[in-house]
Amino acid sequence: GENVEQHPSTLSVQEGDSAVIKCTYSDSASNYFPWYKQELGKRPQLIIDIRSNVGEKKDQRIAVTLNKTAKHFSLHITETQPEDSAVYFCAASKGGGSNYKLTFGKGTLLTVNP
Amino acid sequence: KAGVTQTPRYLIKTRGQQVTLSCSPISGHRSVSWYQQTPGQGLQFLFEYFSETQRNKGNFPGRFSGRQFSNSRSEMNVSTLELGDSALYLCASSAKTGQDGYTFGSGTRLTVV
């Protein structure tokens, strides 16, 4: 089955710096890649997603890039703020047929220091 | 628009007991998935239902089961509880495929003692 590796497991940055989280996936049939943010004690929330027919997607300070050949995708957060501190999860899905499930990476704890 | 509602929020059970967790999806959403979240294993897929049919199942023992009702509400059941079943159980709903975006509930925190 699908396997998603996520790095780093922890990331500490200064406010205003950029943060990059990387994920690799194993199943070349995967075609949907969402990112979730989970603050302490709260539910995971979808912050951005990308499909395999797109190489990059931006939403204000957040961007995601996808390299299908290398089977990896990355989350970029620019101008980080203390409220960006959370655990971020990447996931992959191939959809279709009976494959309606997300396989998650183990998560990255991002700490933004004021 | 109401979000995904999970009940109860917290549960404490004894080894060997069984437990039933409930999930009400966003109105109009027909796909409901369940995930187990633990510090060591992260988010692991349990199963997914659409229109009362289980479309996919993760690698969990048969003690874990679920169902979906005609109103899209879903329940999951864990029988013969073990200490290792202690976790946050999250339900997520989407309109149809999951690739249209999953919305998670706040979860049920299950503690097995």
Tab-separated table of C-alpha atoms in Angstrom:
chain	number	residue	atom	x	y	z
A	1	GLY	CA	0.000	0.000	0.000
A	2	GLU	CA	0.850	3.669	-0.022
A	3	ASN	CA	3.578	4.914	2.298
A	4	VAL	CA	4.170	8.598	3.063
A	5	GLU	CA	7.390	9.791	4.661
A	6	GLN	CA	7.508	13.279	6.186
A	7	HIS	CA	10.534	15.336	7.230
A	8	PRO	CA	11.555	16.910	9.474
A	9	SER	CA	9.662	15.653	12.510
A	10	THR	CA	10.323	18.936	14.328
A	11	LEU	CA	11.133	22.357	12.957
A	12	SER	CA	11.879	25.530	14.878
A	13	VAL	CA	12.076	28.903	13.116
A	14	GLN	CA	12.184	32.554	14.056
A	15	GLU	CA	9.145	34.694	13.375
A	16	GLY	CA	9.327	36.055	9.857
A	17	ASP	CA	11.483	33.229	8.520
A	18	SER	CA	10.282	30.627	6.027
A	19	ALA	CA	9.491	27.020	6.863
A	20	VAL	CA	9.621	24.052	4.500
A	21	ILE	CA	8.220	20.591	5.182
A	22	LYS	CA	8.847	17.758	2.734
A	23	CYS	CA	6.986	14.531	2.019
A	24	THR	CA	7.633	11.592	-0.264
A	25	TYR	CA	5.109	9.007	-1.356
A	26	SER	CA	5.530	5.518	-2.716
A	27	ASP	CA	2.505	4.885	-4.965
A	28	SER	CA	2.865	6.579	-8.340
A	29	ALA	CA	-0.921	6.292	-8.785
A	30	SER	CA	-1.525	8.813	-5.977
A	31	ASN	CA	-3.038	11.957	-7.407
A	32	TYR	CA	-4.264	14.096	-4.519
A	33	PHE	CA	-2.050	15.617	-1.828
A	34	PRO	CA	-3.599	17.620	1.030
A	35	TRP	CA	-1.900	19.285	3.960
A	36	TYR	CA	-3.496	19.520	7.380
A	37	LYS	CA	-2.670	21.747	10.352
A	38	GLN	CA	-3.445	20.529	13.835
A	39	GLU	CA	-3.120	22.897	16.761
A	40	LEU	CA	-2.719	21.444	20.219
A	41	GLY	CA	-5.956	19.831	21.374
A	42	LYS	CA	-7.799	20.674	18.175
A	43	ARG	CA	-8.948	18.892	15.052
A	44	PRO	CA	-6.806	18.637	11.907
A	45	GLN	CA	-7.792	21.341	9.435
A	46	LEU	CA	-7.181	21.317	5.708
A	47	ILE	CA	-4.967	24.256	4.784
A	48	ILE	CA	-4.098	23.549	1.159
A	49	ASP	CA	-4.196	20.692	-1.321
A	50	ILE	CA	-2.774	19.939	-4.760
A	51	ARG	CA	-3.669	17.513	-7.501
A	52	SER	CA	-1.250	15.649	-9.716
A	53	ASN	CA	-2.038	17.723	-12.783
A	54	VAL	CA	-0.684	20.837	-11.051
A	55	GLY	CA	2.934	21.560	-10.100
A	56	GLU	CA	2.419	24.370	-7.623
A	57	LYS	CA	-0.389	26.047	-5.729
A	58	LYS	CA	-0.335	29.157	-3.550
A	59	ASP	CA	-2.670	30.612	-0.968
A	60	GLN	CA	-1.354	33.801	0.623
A	61	ARG	CA	1.686	32.775	2.741
A	62	ILE	CA	1.295	29.075	2.027
A	63	ALA	CA	2.392	27.197	-1.068
A	64	VAL	CA	2.676	23.574	-2.035
A	65	THR	CA	4.864	22.120	-4.783
A	66	LEU	CA	4.637	18.686	-6.343
A	67	ASN	CA	7.277	16.720	-8.239
A	68	LYS	CA	5.535	13.668	-9.689
A	69	THR	CA	8.705	12.221	-11.172
A	70	ALA	CA	10.490	12.202	-7.837
A	71	LYS	CA	7.257	11.444	-5.957
A	72	HIS	CA	7.654	14.217	-3.462
A	73	PHE	CA	5.734	17.302	-2.442
A	74	SER	CA	6.521	20.148	-0.096
A	75	LEU	CA	4.767	22.757	2.015
A	76	HIS	CA	6.260	26.230	2.117
A	77	ILE	CA	5.212	28.815	4.694
A	78	THR	CA	6.633	32.296	4.271
A	79	GLU	CA	6.769	35.119	6.827
A	80	THR	CA	5.964	32.725	9.644
A	81	GLN	CA	3.970	33.949	12.627
A	82	PRO	CA	3.575	32.492	16.146
A	83	GLU	CA	0.052	31.347	15.235
A	84	ASP	CA	1.572	29.079	12.580
A	85	SER	CA	2.918	26.925	15.429
A	86	ALA	CA	1.199	23.530	15.128
A	87	VAL	CA	1.661	20.008	13.848
A	88	TYR	CA	1.453	19.768	10.071
A	89	PHE	CA	0.497	16.546	8.309
A	90	CYS	CA	0.895	15.725	4.664
A	91	ALA	CA	-1.233	13.024	3.041
A	92	ALA	CA	-1.679	11.217	-0.244
A	93	SER	CA	-4.656	9.619	-1.919
A	94	LYS	CA	-5.246	7.955	-5.264
A	95	GLY	CA	-9.009	8.028	-5.231
A	96	GLY	CA	-11.150	6.120	-7.664
A	97	GLY	CA	-12.580	2.669	-7.199
A	98	SER	CA	-12.322	1.780	-3.540
A	99	ASN	CA	-9.275	3.911	-2.816
A	100	TYR	CA	-10.999	6.721	-0.970
A	101	LYS	CA	-8.565	6.987	1.876
A	102	LEU	CA	-5.815	9.335	2.948
A	103	THR	CA	-2.426	7.984	3.933
A	104	PHE	CA	-0.770	10.451	6.298
A	105	GLY	CA	2.813	11.273	7.082
A	106	LYS	CA	3.836	11.162	10.751
A	107	GLY	CA	3.628	14.924	11.142
A	108	THR	CA	5.966	17.884	11.677
A	109	LEU	CA	5.854	19.941	14.847
A	110	LEU	CA	6.498	23.520	13.760
A	111	THR	CA	7.444	26.036	16.419
A	112	VAL	CA	7.643	29.703	15.483
A	113	ASN	CA	9.616	31.669	18.051
A	114	PRO	CA	8.650	35.337	18.548
B	1	LYS	CA	-23.280	25.266	8.552
B	2	ALA	CA	-22.652	22.755	11.326
B	3	GLY	CA	-19.360	20.910	11.262
B	4	VAL	CA	-18.608	17.264	11.887
B	5	THR	CA	-19.909	16.252	15.302
B	6	GLN	CA	-18.444	13.413	17.282
B	7	THR	CA	-19.827	12.029	20.505
B	8	PRO	CA	-18.833	11.467	23.168
B	9	ARG	CA	-15.746	13.679	23.483
B	10	TYR	CA	-14.151	11.552	26.184
B	11	LEU	CA	-14.515	7.943	27.244
B	12	ILE	CA	-12.851	5.796	29.849
B	13	LYS	CA	-13.331	2.069	29.484
B	14	THR	CA	-11.938	-1.063	31.061
B	15	ARG	CA	-10.021	-3.736	29.171
B	16	GLY	CA	-12.359	-6.300	27.675
B	17	GLN	CA	-15.298	-3.921	27.357
B	18	GLN	CA	-16.698	-2.660	24.099
B	19	VAL	CA	-17.352	0.884	22.976
B	20	THR	CA	-19.400	2.665	20.317
B	21	LEU	CA	-18.441	6.063	18.949
B	22	SER	CA	-20.725	8.260	16.883
B	23	CYS	CA	-20.104	10.707	14.053
B	24	SER	CA	-22.545	13.081	12.356
B	25	PRO	CA	-21.104	14.458	9.110
B	26	ILE	CA	-21.644	17.857	7.589
B	27	SER	CA	-25.103	18.065	6.081
B	28	GLY	CA	-25.003	16.766	2.514
B	29	HIS	CA	-21.738	14.901	2.967
B	30	ARG	CA	-22.074	11.239	2.129
B	31	SER	CA	-18.535	9.981	2.740
B	32	VAL	CA	-17.430	9.325	6.315
B	33	SER	CA	-13.977	8.096	7.277
B	34	TRP	CA	-12.519	7.108	10.613
B	35	TYR	CA	-8.921	7.544	11.745
B	36	GLN	CA	-7.034	6.560	14.860
B	37	GLN	CA	-4.498	9.097	16.117
B	38	THR	CA	-1.760	8.126	18.540
B	39	PRO	CA	1.538	9.867	19.375
B	40	GLY	CA	3.592	6.968	18.058
B	41	GLN	CA	1.696	6.002	14.902
B	42	GLY	CA	0.178	9.302	13.832
B	43	LEU	CA	-3.071	9.210	11.871
B	44	GLN	CA	-4.031	5.746	10.720
B	45	PHE	CA	-6.985	4.951	8.467
B	46	LEU	CA	-9.652	2.659	9.903
B	47	PHE	CA	-12.440	2.592	7.304
B	48	GLU	CA	-14.532	4.693	4.950
B	49	TYR	CA	-18.243	4.586	4.234
B	50	PHE	CA	-20.317	6.019	1.446
B	51	SER	CA	-24.068	5.577	1.126
B	52	GLU	CA	-24.090	2.926	3.860
B	53	THR	CA	-21.388	0.853	2.109
B	54	GLN	CA	-17.868	0.318	3.368
B	55	ARG	CA	-15.628	1.257	0.446
B	56	ASN	CA	-12.266	0.794	2.091
B	57	LYS	CA	-10.780	-0.684	5.236
B	58	GLY	CA	-7.426	-0.160	6.916
B	59	ASN	CA	-5.166	-2.689	8.588
B	60	PHE	CA	-6.905	-3.018	11.913
B	61	PRO	CA	-8.127	-6.216	13.587
B	62	GLY	CA	-11.702	-7.355	13.238
B	63	ARG	CA	-12.463	-5.953	16.698
B	64	PHE	CA	-12.819	-2.621	14.939
B	65	SER	CA	-16.019	-2.297	12.948
B	66	GLY	CA	-18.275	0.419	11.692
B	67	ARG	CA	-21.453	1.216	9.915
B	68	GLN	CA	-23.236	4.081	8.250
B	69	PHE	CA	-26.901	4.891	8.385
B	70	SER	CA	-29.193	6.206	5.682
B	71	ASN	CA	-28.802	9.759	7.035
B	72	SER	CA	-24.989	9.395	6.612
B	73	ARG	CA	-24.352	9.303	10.361
B	74	SER	CA	-21.733	6.732	11.209
B	75	GLU	CA	-20.745	4.673	14.193
B	76	MET	CA	-17.629	2.712	14.947
B	77	ASN	CA	-17.432	-0.078	17.452
B	78	VAL	CA	-14.437	-1.564	19.197
B	79	SER	CA	-14.974	-4.845	21.004
B	80	THR	CA	-12.788	-6.528	23.595
B	81	LEU	CA	-10.858	-3.347	24.308
B	82	GLU	CA	-7.106	-3.495	24.824
B	83	LEU	CA	-4.818	-0.948	26.484
B	84	GLY	CA	-3.315	-0.208	23.067
B	85	ASP	CA	-6.675	0.996	21.783
B	86	SER	CA	-6.282	4.163	23.833
B	87	ALA	CA	-6.213	6.932	21.249
B	88	LEU	CA	-7.996	9.878	19.720
B	89	TYR	CA	-10.542	8.610	17.200
B	90	LEU	CA	-11.255	11.110	14.472
B	91	CYS	CA	-14.094	11.099	12.028
B	92	ALA	CA	-13.912	13.026	8.766
B	93	SER	CA	-16.566	13.710	6.173
B	94	SER	CA	-16.483	14.777	2.561
B	95	ALA	CA	-19.096	15.352	-0.082
B	96	LYS	CA	-18.221	12.322	-2.135
B	97	THR	CA	-14.659	11.220	-2.688
B	98	GLY	CA	-12.373	12.672	-0.054
B	99	GLN	CA	-10.513	14.394	-2.844
B	100	ASP	CA	-13.084	17.132	-2.495
B	101	GLY	CA	-11.619	17.857	0.941
B	102	TYR	CA	-12.110	16.103	4.241
B	103	THR	CA	-13.421	17.992	7.274
B	104	PHE	CA	-12.506	16.438	10.584
B	105	GLY	CA	-14.493	16.333	13.772
B	106	SER	CA	-12.948	17.121	17.140
B	107	GLY	CA	-12.564	13.450	17.934
B	108	THR	CA	-13.352	11.090	20.776
B	109	ARG	CA	-10.571	10.572	23.275
B	110	LEU	CA	-10.740	6.919	24.371
B	111	THR	CA	-8.764	5.772	27.377
B	112	VAL	CA	-8.639	2.069	28.181
B	113	VAL	CA	-7.594	1.185	31.722
